[in-house]
CSV table of C-alpha atoms in Angstrom, one decimal:
chain,number,residue,atom,x,y,z
A,1,SER,CA,-9.2,-44.7,15.1
A,2,ILE,CA,-10.0,-47.4,17.6
A,3,PHE,CA,-13.5,-48.5,18.5
A,4,VAL,CA,-15.4,-51.5,19.8
A,5,GLU,CA,-17.9,-53.2,17.5
A,6,ASP,CA,-20.4,-56.0,18.3
A,7,ILE,CA,-20.0,-58.8,15.8
A,8,ASP,CA,-22.0,-62.0,16.4
A,9,GLY,CA,-22.6,-61.1,20.0
A,10,LYS,CA,-18.9,-60.5,20.7
A,11,ASN,CA,-17.1,-57.2,21.4
A,12,ILE,CA,-14.4,-56.8,18.8
A,13,ILE,CA,-11.8,-54.1,19.0
A,14,VAL,CA,-11.5,-52.5,15.5
A,15,VAL,CA,-8.4,-50.5,14.5
A,16,GLU,CA,-9.2,-48.4,11.4
A,17,VAL,CA,-6.1,-47.0,9.6
A,18,LYS,CA,-6.7,-44.6,6.7
A,19,GLU,CA,-4.5,-44.8,3.7
A,20,SER,CA,-1.6,-42.4,4.0
A,21,LYS,CA,-1.0,-39.9,1.2
A,22,SER,CA,2.7,-39.9,1.9
A,23,LYS,CA,4.3,-43.2,0.8
A,24,PRO,CA,6.0,-45.4,1.6
A,25,VAL,CA,5.0,-45.9,5.3
A,26,PHE,CA,7.5,-47.7,7.5
A,27,ALA,CA,6.7,-50.2,10.3
A,28,PHE,CA,9.6,-51.3,12.4
A,29,ASP,CA,12.0,-50.0,9.8
A,30,ARG,CA,10.3,-52.1,7.1
A,31,VAL,CA,7.7,-51.5,4.4
A,32,TYR,CA,4.9,-53.9,3.7
A,33,LYS,CA,2.1,-54.0,1.1
A,34,ARG,CA,-1.2,-55.9,1.1
A,35,VAL,CA,-1.5,-58.6,-1.5
A,36,GLY,CA,-4.8,-60.5,-1.2
A,37,LYS,CA,-5.2,-61.5,2.4
A,38,SER,CA,-1.5,-61.4,3.3
A,39,ASN,CA,1.2,-58.8,3.9
A,40,HIS,CA,4.3,-58.8,1.7
A,41,ARG,CA,7.6,-57.1,2.5
A,42,VAL,CA,8.4,-54.5,-0.2
A,43,SER,CA,11.8,-54.7,-1.9
A,44,SER,CA,14.2,-51.8,-2.0
A,45,GLU,CA,13.5,-51.2,-5.7
A,46,GLU,CA,9.7,-51.0,-5.0
A,47,ILE,CA,10.4,-48.5,-2.2
A,48,ARG,CA,12.4,-46.2,-4.6
A,49,LYS,CA,9.4,-46.4,-7.0
A,50,MET,CA,6.9,-45.5,-4.3
A,51,VAL,CA,9.1,-42.5,-3.2
A,52,VAL,CA,9.1,-41.2,-6.8
A,53,GLU,CA,5.4,-41.7,-7.2
A,54,GLY,CA,4.7,-40.1,-3.8
A,55,ARG,CA,6.6,-37.0,-4.8
A,56,LYS,CA,4.1,-36.4,-7.6
A,57,ILE,CA,1.4,-35.5,-5.1
A,58,TYR,CA,1.7,-32.1,-3.4
A,59,TRP,CA,-0.2,-31.2,-0.3
A,60,ASP,CA,-2.1,-28.3,-1.8
A,61,GLU,CA,-3.5,-30.4,-4.7
A,62,GLN,CA,-5.0,-32.9,-2.3
A,63,ILE,CA,-8.8,-32.8,-1.5
A,64,CYS,CA,-9.5,-30.9,1.6
A,65,GLU,CA,-10.8,-33.3,4.2
A,66,GLY,CA,-14.3,-32.4,5.5
A,67,ALA,CA,-14.8,-29.5,3.0
A,68,SER,CA,-17.4,-29.2,0.4
A,69,LEU,CA,-18.2,-26.7,-2.4
A,70,GLU,CA,-20.4,-24.8,0.0
A,71,ASP,CA,-17.2,-23.8,1.8
A,72,ILE,CA,-16.0,-21.8,-1.2
A,73,ASP,CA,-16.7,-18.1,-1.2
A,74,TRP,CA,-18.3,-17.9,-4.6
A,75,LYS,CA,-19.0,-14.2,-4.3
A,76,SER,CA,-15.3,-13.5,-3.8
A,77,VAL,CA,-14.5,-15.7,-6.8
A,78,GLU,CA,-16.9,-13.8,-9.0
A,79,ASP,CA,-16.4,-10.3,-7.7
A,80,PHE,CA,-12.7,-10.2,-7.0
A,81,PHE,CA,-10.8,-13.1,-8.6
A,82,ILE,CA,-12.5,-13.5,-12.0
A,83,PRO,CA,-12.4,-9.7,-13.0
A,84,LEU,CA,-8.7,-9.6,-12.0
A,85,TYR,CA,-8.0,-12.9,-13.9
A,86,GLU,CA,-9.8,-11.6,-17.0
A,87,LYS,CA,-8.0,-8.3,-16.9
A,88,LEU,CA,-4.5,-9.7,-16.5
A,89,SER,CA,-4.9,-12.7,-18.8
A,90,GLU,CA,-6.7,-10.6,-21.4
A,91,ARG,CA,-9.2,-13.3,-22.0
A,92,GLY,CA,-12.7,-14.0,-20.7
A,93,VAL,CA,-13.6,-17.0,-18.5
A,94,ILE,CA,-15.4,-19.6,-20.5
A,95,GLY,CA,-18.1,-21.4,-18.5
A,96,LYS,CA,-18.9,-21.1,-14.9
A,97,SER,CA,-16.7,-20.2,-11.9
A,98,LYS,CA,-16.6,-23.8,-10.9
A,99,GLU,CA,-15.0,-24.8,-14.2
A,100,LEU,CA,-12.3,-22.1,-13.8
A,101,LEU,CA,-11.4,-23.4,-10.3
A,102,LYS,CA,-11.3,-26.9,-11.6
A,103,SER,CA,-8.9,-25.9,-14.4
A,104,LEU,CA,-6.7,-24.2,-11.7
A,105,GLY,CA,-6.6,-27.3,-9.5
A,106,CYS,CA,-8.7,-25.8,-6.8
A,107,ILE,CA,-11.6,-28.4,-7.3
A,108,LYS,CA,-11.1,-32.1,-7.8
A,109,ASN,CA,-13.8,-34.8,-8.0
A,110,ASN,CA,-16.3,-32.1,-7.2
A,111,GLU,CA,-14.6,-31.3,-3.9
A,112,PRO,CA,-12.3,-28.4,-3.0
A,113,THR,CA,-8.6,-29.1,-2.7
A,114,ASN,CA,-6.5,-27.7,0.1
A,115,ALA,CA,-5.4,-24.9,-2.3
A,116,GLY,CA,-9.0,-24.2,-3.2
A,117,ILE,CA,-9.9,-23.6,0.5
A,118,LEU,CA,-6.9,-21.5,1.2
A,119,LEU,CA,-7.3,-19.3,-1.8
A,120,PHE,CA,-11.1,-19.1,-2.0
A,121,GLY,CA,-12.6,-20.6,1.2
A,122,LYS,CA,-15.1,-18.6,3.3
A,123,THR,CA,-13.1,-19.5,6.4
A,124,PRO,CA,-9.9,-21.3,5.7
A,125,GLN,CA,-9.0,-21.3,9.4
A,126,LYS,CA,-11.9,-23.6,10.0
A,127,PHE,CA,-9.9,-26.3,8.3
A,128,PHE,CA,-6.3,-25.1,8.9
A,129,ILE,CA,-6.3,-23.4,12.3
A,130,SER,CA,-2.8,-21.8,12.0
A,131,SER,CA,-3.1,-20.6,8.4
A,132,TYR,CA,-2.9,-16.9,9.3
A,133,ILE,CA,-0.3,-14.1,9.7
A,134,ALA,CA,0.6,-12.9,13.3
A,135,LEU,CA,2.2,-9.5,13.3
A,136,GLY,CA,3.8,-7.7,16.3
A,137,ARG,CA,5.1,-4.1,16.2
A,138,TYR,CA,7.7,-3.1,18.8
A,139,LYS,CA,9.2,0.1,20.0
A,140,GLY,CA,13.0,-0.2,19.8
A,141,LYS,CA,15.2,-2.8,18.2
A,142,GLU,CA,14.4,-5.9,20.2
A,143,VAL,CA,11.3,-7.8,21.4
A,144,PHE,CA,12.2,-6.7,25.0
A,145,GLY,CA,10.9,-3.2,24.0
A,146,GLU,CA,7.3,-2.1,24.4
A,147,LYS,CA,4.8,-3.9,22.1
A,148,LEU,CA,3.0,-1.1,20.2
A,149,ASP,CA,0.5,-3.4,18.4
A,150,TYR,CA,-0.5,-6.9,17.6
A,151,LYS,CA,-2.5,-8.0,14.6
A,152,GLU,CA,-3.8,-11.3,13.2
A,153,PHE,CA,-4.5,-11.4,9.4
A,154,THR,CA,-6.9,-14.1,8.6
A,155,GLY,CA,-9.2,-14.9,5.7
A,156,ASN,CA,-8.1,-16.3,2.4
A,157,VAL,CA,-4.6,-16.0,0.9
A,158,PHE,CA,-5.5,-12.8,-1.0
A,159,GLN,CA,-7.0,-11.1,2.0
A,160,GLN,CA,-4.0,-12.0,4.2
A,161,ILE,CA,-1.5,-10.6,1.7
A,162,ASP,CA,-3.4,-7.4,0.9
A,163,ASN,CA,-4.4,-6.5,4.5
A,164,CYS,CA,-0.9,-7.3,6.0
A,165,ASN,CA,0.8,-5.3,3.3
A,166,SER,CA,-1.5,-2.3,3.8
A,167,TYR,CA,-0.8,-2.4,7.5
A,168,LEU,CA,3.0,-2.4,7.0
A,169,VAL,CA,2.8,0.4,4.4
A,170,GLU,CA,0.7,2.5,6.9
A,171,HIS,CA,3.1,1.9,9.8
A,172,THR,CA,6.5,2.5,8.1
A,173,ALA,CA,8.0,5.8,7.3
A,174,LEU,CA,7.7,7.8,4.0
A,175,MET,CA,10.6,10.3,3.8
A,176,SER,CA,11.3,13.2,1.4
A,177,LYS,CA,14.7,13.7,-0.1
A,178,LEU,CA,16.3,15.6,-3.1
A,179,VAL,CA,18.0,12.9,-5.1
A,180,PRO,CA,21.1,13.9,-7.1
A,181,GLY,CA,20.3,14.5,-10.8
A,182,GLU,CA,16.6,15.0,-10.1
A,183,VAL,CA,14.8,18.4,-10.0
A,184,ARG,CA,12.0,17.6,-7.5
A,185,ARG,CA,12.2,16.0,-4.1
A,186,ARG,CA,11.3,12.3,-4.1
A,187,ASP,CA,9.3,10.5,-1.6
A,188,ILE,CA,11.4,7.6,-0.3
A,189,THR,CA,10.0,4.6,1.5
A,190,GLU,CA,11.7,3.3,4.6
A,191,TYR,CA,11.5,-0.2,3.1
A,192,GLY,CA,11.2,-1.1,-0.6
A,193,ARG,CA,7.5,-1.5,-1.3
A,194,PHE,CA,8.0,-4.4,-3.6
A,195,SER,CA,10.3,-6.2,-1.1
A,196,VAL,CA,7.7,-6.0,1.7
A,197,ARG,CA,4.8,-7.3,-0.4
A,198,GLU,CA,6.9,-10.0,-2.1
A,199,LEU,CA,8.1,-11.4,1.3
A,200,ILE,CA,4.5,-11.4,2.7
A,201,THR,CA,3.4,-13.2,-0.5
A,202,ASN,CA,6.3,-15.7,-0.4
A,203,ALA,CA,5.5,-16.5,3.2
A,204,VAL,CA,1.9,-17.2,2.5
A,205,CYS,CA,2.6,-19.1,-0.8
A,206,HIS,CA,5.4,-21.3,0.3
A,207,ARG,CA,4.8,-22.1,4.0
A,208,ASP,CA,4.4,-25.7,5.1
A,209,TYR,CA,0.7,-26.0,5.7
A,210,GLU,CA,0.9,-29.6,6.7
A,211,ASP,CA,2.6,-28.3,9.9
A,212,GLN,CA,-0.3,-26.6,11.7
A,213,GLY,CA,1.7,-26.2,14.9
A,214,GLY,CA,3.1,-22.9,13.8
A,215,LYS,CA,2.1,-19.8,11.9
A,216,ILE,CA,3.6,-17.0,9.8
A,217,ILE,CA,5.1,-14.4,12.2
A,218,ILE,CA,6.2,-10.9,11.2
A,219,LYS,CA,7.9,-8.6,13.7
A,220,ALA,CA,8.4,-4.9,13.0
A,221,PHE,CA,11.1,-3.0,14.9
A,222,ASP,CA,12.5,0.5,14.6
A,223,ASP,CA,15.4,-0.8,12.5
A,224,LYS,CA,14.1,-3.9,10.7
A,225,ILE,CA,11.2,-6.2,9.8
A,226,GLU,CA,11.6,-9.9,10.4
A,227,PHE,CA,9.6,-12.5,8.5
A,228,TYR,CA,9.4,-16.0,10.1
A,229,ASN,CA,7.9,-18.8,8.1
A,230,ILE,CA,7.1,-22.5,8.7
A,231,GLY,CA,9.1,-24.7,6.4
A,232,GLY,CA,12.8,-24.6,5.5
A,233,LEU,CA,14.4,-24.2,2.2
A,234,PRO,CA,15.0,-27.4,0.2
A,235,GLU,CA,18.5,-28.8,0.4
A,236,TRP,CA,19.6,-27.5,-3.0
A,237,ILE,CA,18.5,-23.9,-2.3
A,238,THR,CA,20.7,-21.7,-0.1
A,239,PRO,CA,20.7,-18.0,0.8
A,240,GLU,CA,23.6,-17.7,-1.6
A,241,ASN,CA,21.9,-19.2,-4.7
A,242,ILE,CA,18.2,-18.3,-4.0
A,243,THR,CA,18.1,-15.9,-7.0
A,244,SER,CA,19.2,-18.7,-9.4
A,245,GLU,CA,17.0,-21.6,-8.1
A,246,GLN,CA,13.3,-22.1,-8.0
A,247,TYR,CA,11.0,-24.2,-5.9
A,248,SER,CA,7.3,-24.2,-5.0
A,249,ARG,CA,6.2,-26.1,-1.9
A,250,ASN,CA,2.6,-25.4,-2.9
A,251,PRO,CA,2.6,-25.3,-6.8
A,252,THR,CA,-1.2,-24.9,-7.2
A,253,ILE,CA,-1.3,-21.9,-4.9
A,254,ALA,CA,1.8,-20.5,-6.6
A,255,LYS,CA,0.1,-21.0,-10.1
A,256,VAL,CA,-3.1,-19.2,-9.0
A,257,LEU,CA,-1.2,-16.3,-7.4
A,258,ALA,CA,0.9,-15.9,-10.6
A,259,LYS,CA,-2.2,-15.8,-12.8
A,260,VAL,CA,-3.3,-12.6,-11.1
A,261,GLU,CA,0.3,-11.2,-10.7
A,262,TYR,CA,0.5,-11.6,-6.9
A,263,ILE,CA,3.8,-13.4,-7.5
A,264,GLU,CA,6.4,-13.5,-10.3
A,265,GLU,CA,5.5,-16.4,-12.6
A,266,LEU,CA,9.1,-16.9,-13.7
A,267,GLY,CA,10.5,-16.9,-10.2
A,268,GLU,CA,12.0,-13.4,-10.4
A,269,GLY,CA,10.8,-12.2,-7.0
A,270,TRP,CA,14.2,-12.3,-5.3
A,271,ASP,CA,15.9,-10.8,-8.3
A,272,LYS,CA,13.6,-7.8,-8.1
A,273,ILE,CA,14.1,-7.5,-4.3
A,274,ILE,CA,17.8,-7.3,-4.8
A,275,LYS,CA,17.4,-4.8,-7.6
A,276,GLU,CA,15.1,-2.6,-5.5
A,277,HIS,CA,17.7,-2.5,-2.7
A,278,LYS,CA,20.5,-1.6,-5.1
A,279,GLU,CA,18.5,1.3,-6.6
A,280,HIS,CA,17.2,2.7,-3.3
A,281,PRO,CA,18.7,6.2,-2.8
A,282,LEU,CA,19.7,5.5,0.8
A,283,ASN,CA,21.6,2.2,0.0
A,284,PRO,CA,19.9,-0.1,2.5
A,285,LYS,CA,21.6,-3.2,3.8
A,286,MET,CA,20.8,-6.2,1.8
A,287,PRO,CA,18.1,-8.6,3.1
A,288,GLU,CA,19.4,-11.4,5.3
A,289,ILE,CA,18.1,-15.0,4.8
A,290,LYS,CA,18.5,-17.9,7.3
A,291,SER,CA,17.0,-21.3,7.0
A,292,THR,CA,16.8,-24.4,9.2
A,293,LYS,CA,15.2,-27.7,8.5
A,294,ASN,CA,11.8,-26.5,9.7
A,295,SER,CA,11.7,-22.7,9.1
A,296,THR,CA,12.8,-19.8,7.0
A,297,PHE,CA,13.8,-16.4,8.5
A,298,VAL,CA,14.2,-13.2,6.4
A,299,THR,CA,15.1,-9.7,7.7
A,300,LEU,CA,14.6,-6.4,5.9
A,301,PHE,CA,16.6,-3.5,7.2
A,302,SER,CA,15.3,0.0,7.7
A,303,THR,CA,16.7,3.1,6.0
A,304,LYS,CA,15.2,5.5,8.5
A,305,GLU,CA,18.3,5.7,10.7
A,306,LYS,CA,20.4,6.7,7.7
A,307,PHE,CA,17.8,9.3,6.8
A,308,GLU,CA,17.7,10.7,10.3
A,309,LYS,CA,21.5,10.9,10.4
A,310,GLY,CA,21.3,13.1,7.3
A,311,LYS,CA,19.0,15.5,9.2
A,312,LYS,CA,21.3,16.0,12.3
A,313,GLU,CA,21.4,19.4,13.8
A,314,LEU,CA,23.5,22.1,12.1
A,315,ASN,CA,26.4,23.6,14.1
A,316,GLU,CA,26.3,27.2,15.2
A,317,ARG,CA,28.6,28.3,12.4
A,318,GLN,CA,26.3,26.8,9.7
A,319,LYS,CA,23.3,28.4,11.3
A,320,ALA,CA,25.0,31.8,11.3
A,321,SER,CA,25.9,31.4,7.6
A,322,ILE,CA,22.3,30.7,6.7
A,323,ASP,CA,21.3,33.9,8.5
A,324,PHE,CA,24.1,35.7,6.6
A,325,VAL,CA,22.9,34.5,3.2
A,326,ARG,CA,19.3,35.3,4.0
A,327,ARG,CA,20.4,38.9,4.5
A,328,ASN,CA,23.1,39.1,1.8
A,329,ASN,CA,21.9,36.6,-0.8
A,330,ARG,CA,25.3,34.9,-1.0
A,331,ILE,CA,28.4,34.0,0.9
A,332,THR,CA,32.0,33.1,-0.1
A,333,ALA,CA,34.4,30.7,1.6
A,334,MET,CA,36.4,33.7,2.8
A,335,GLU,CA,33.3,35.4,4.2
A,336,TYR,CA,32.4,32.2,6.0
A,337,ARG,CA,35.9,32.1,7.6
A,338,GLU,CA,35.7,35.7,8.7
A,339,LEU,CA,32.1,35.3,10.0
A,340,ASN,CA,33.0,32.3,12.2
A,341,ASP,CA,36.7,32.9,12.8
A,342,VAL,CA,37.7,29.4,11.5
A,343,THR,CA,40.4,27.8,9.3
A,344,LYS,CA,40.0,27.2,5.6
A,345,LYS,CA,39.7,23.5,6.2
A,346,THR,CA,36.8,23.9,8.7
A,347,ALA,CA,35.0,26.4,6.4
A,348,THR,CA,35.4,24.0,3.4
A,349,ARG,CA,34.0,21.1,5.4
A,350,ASP,CA,31.0,23.1,6.7
A,351,LEU,CA,30.1,24.5,3.3
A,352,HIS,CA,30.4,21.1,1.7
A,353,ASP,CA,28.0,19.7,4.3
A,354,LEU,CA,25.5,22.5,3.6
A,355,VAL,CA,25.6,21.6,-0.1
A,356,GLU,CA,25.2,17.9,0.7
A,357,ARG,CA,22.1,18.7,2.8
A,358,GLU,CA,20.6,20.6,-0.1
A,359,ILE,CA,20.6,23.9,1.9
A,360,PHE,CA,23.2,25.8,-0.1
A,361,ILE,CA,23.9,25.7,-3.8
A,362,LYS,CA,27.5,26.1,-4.9
A,363,ILE,CA,27.9,28.6,-7.8
A,364,GLY,CA,31.2,28.1,-9.8
A,365,ARG,CA,33.8,25.4,-9.7
A,366,THR,CA,37.0,26.5,-8.1
A,367,GLY,CA,38.8,29.7,-7.2
A,368,LYS,CA,37.8,33.1,-5.9
A,369,GLY,CA,34.8,33.3,-8.1
A,370,VAL,CA,33.0,30.5,-6.1
A,371,TYR,CA,30.1,31.5,-3.8
A,372,TYR,CA,27.1,29.9,-2.2
A,373,THR,CA,23.4,30.8,-2.3
A,374,LEU,CA,20.4,29.4,-0.4
A,375,ASN,CA,18.6,26.5,-2.2
A,376,PRO,CA,15.0,27.7,-3.0
A,377,ILE,CA,13.6,24.3,-1.9
A,378,TYR,CA,15.0,24.7,1.6
A,379,LYS,CA,12.3,25.7,4.1
A,380,GLY,CA,14.3,25.9,7.3
A,381,ASP,CA,14.2,28.8,9.8
A,382,ILE,CA,17.2,31.2,10.4
A,383,ARG,CA,18.6,28.7,12.9
A,384,GLY,CA,19.0,26.1,10.2
A,385,ARG,CA,16.4,23.7,11.4
A,386,LYS,CA,13.9,22.3,9.0
A,387,GLY,CA,10.5,24.0,9.1
A,388,THR,CA,7.2,22.2,8.9
């Protein structure tokens, strides 16, 4: 800051420069240090030492400028965090809430750290204006389509994660399908539930909070959800090796989230995302990760289109065969050919499709003894369309 001060009757221009937390600081491509009343140029060896020491201080463990313990939401700490912490750690909290937050790195020198405000602050956005999630929901597959909704998820880190996740669960499809090898129909989510929550949590946990020029942005389309975050991946982590490398831009925030199982403490989040995709009955496309120097971009792909293709309208031959089975309890391949006046190849293809759709059940393996009956779980009308 620059100001004018009266000293001995003279107006003196005073330039006040606060100590930088990021060291070394360069001036005209050189680094200087103050020794007594003079400035000394720093050697290359000293610069290397300062860089190493500077790396030991993370942004989230620094004291939050302008904040006091009154800015902590102690009710949330006691009613939400501590019960969850005690339950998952299987041990009670010894001492006061303040002592717990100290031990977690959220209070230092009787003042809240940046992590403390983001995790437990009454209004974190008072200190970090862009520390929220902006979510847009669109009709269609591009931003040029109609915007159906826009939401901003503010509050502390826990509130942002929980509220954003609940919104996406509410506004994505839940589909019912009979999975091979299972007796009952299974409810299948359009997106893996773990994947959605993990990507929201990752965005909040690992964003670059020093850069308050941007915010976390999520865009939900008919065929995908895009997660845009401030802060690129470090040089040694790539989309290809992300499951085998680990990095926390905000280690204090990550540690606290891990204590209450909001994130995977051993860095297994991406492994579980990949596993969830591989085990999804509709075989969704794997998530896509892109990273630049200043941002990270992840896309989850919907399975709804695959599910809808599986429900395409039956042809007239298939509808007629369903009506036939309803009246006669069964149908053979020969009866199907005669009913619809088609070749053996066409009859085989149509009947196979009806079995795949879980409308018909095939009785027998091969030969003249094979016939088809109506699947009891099928609730369609005589035209072959699904009932409601």
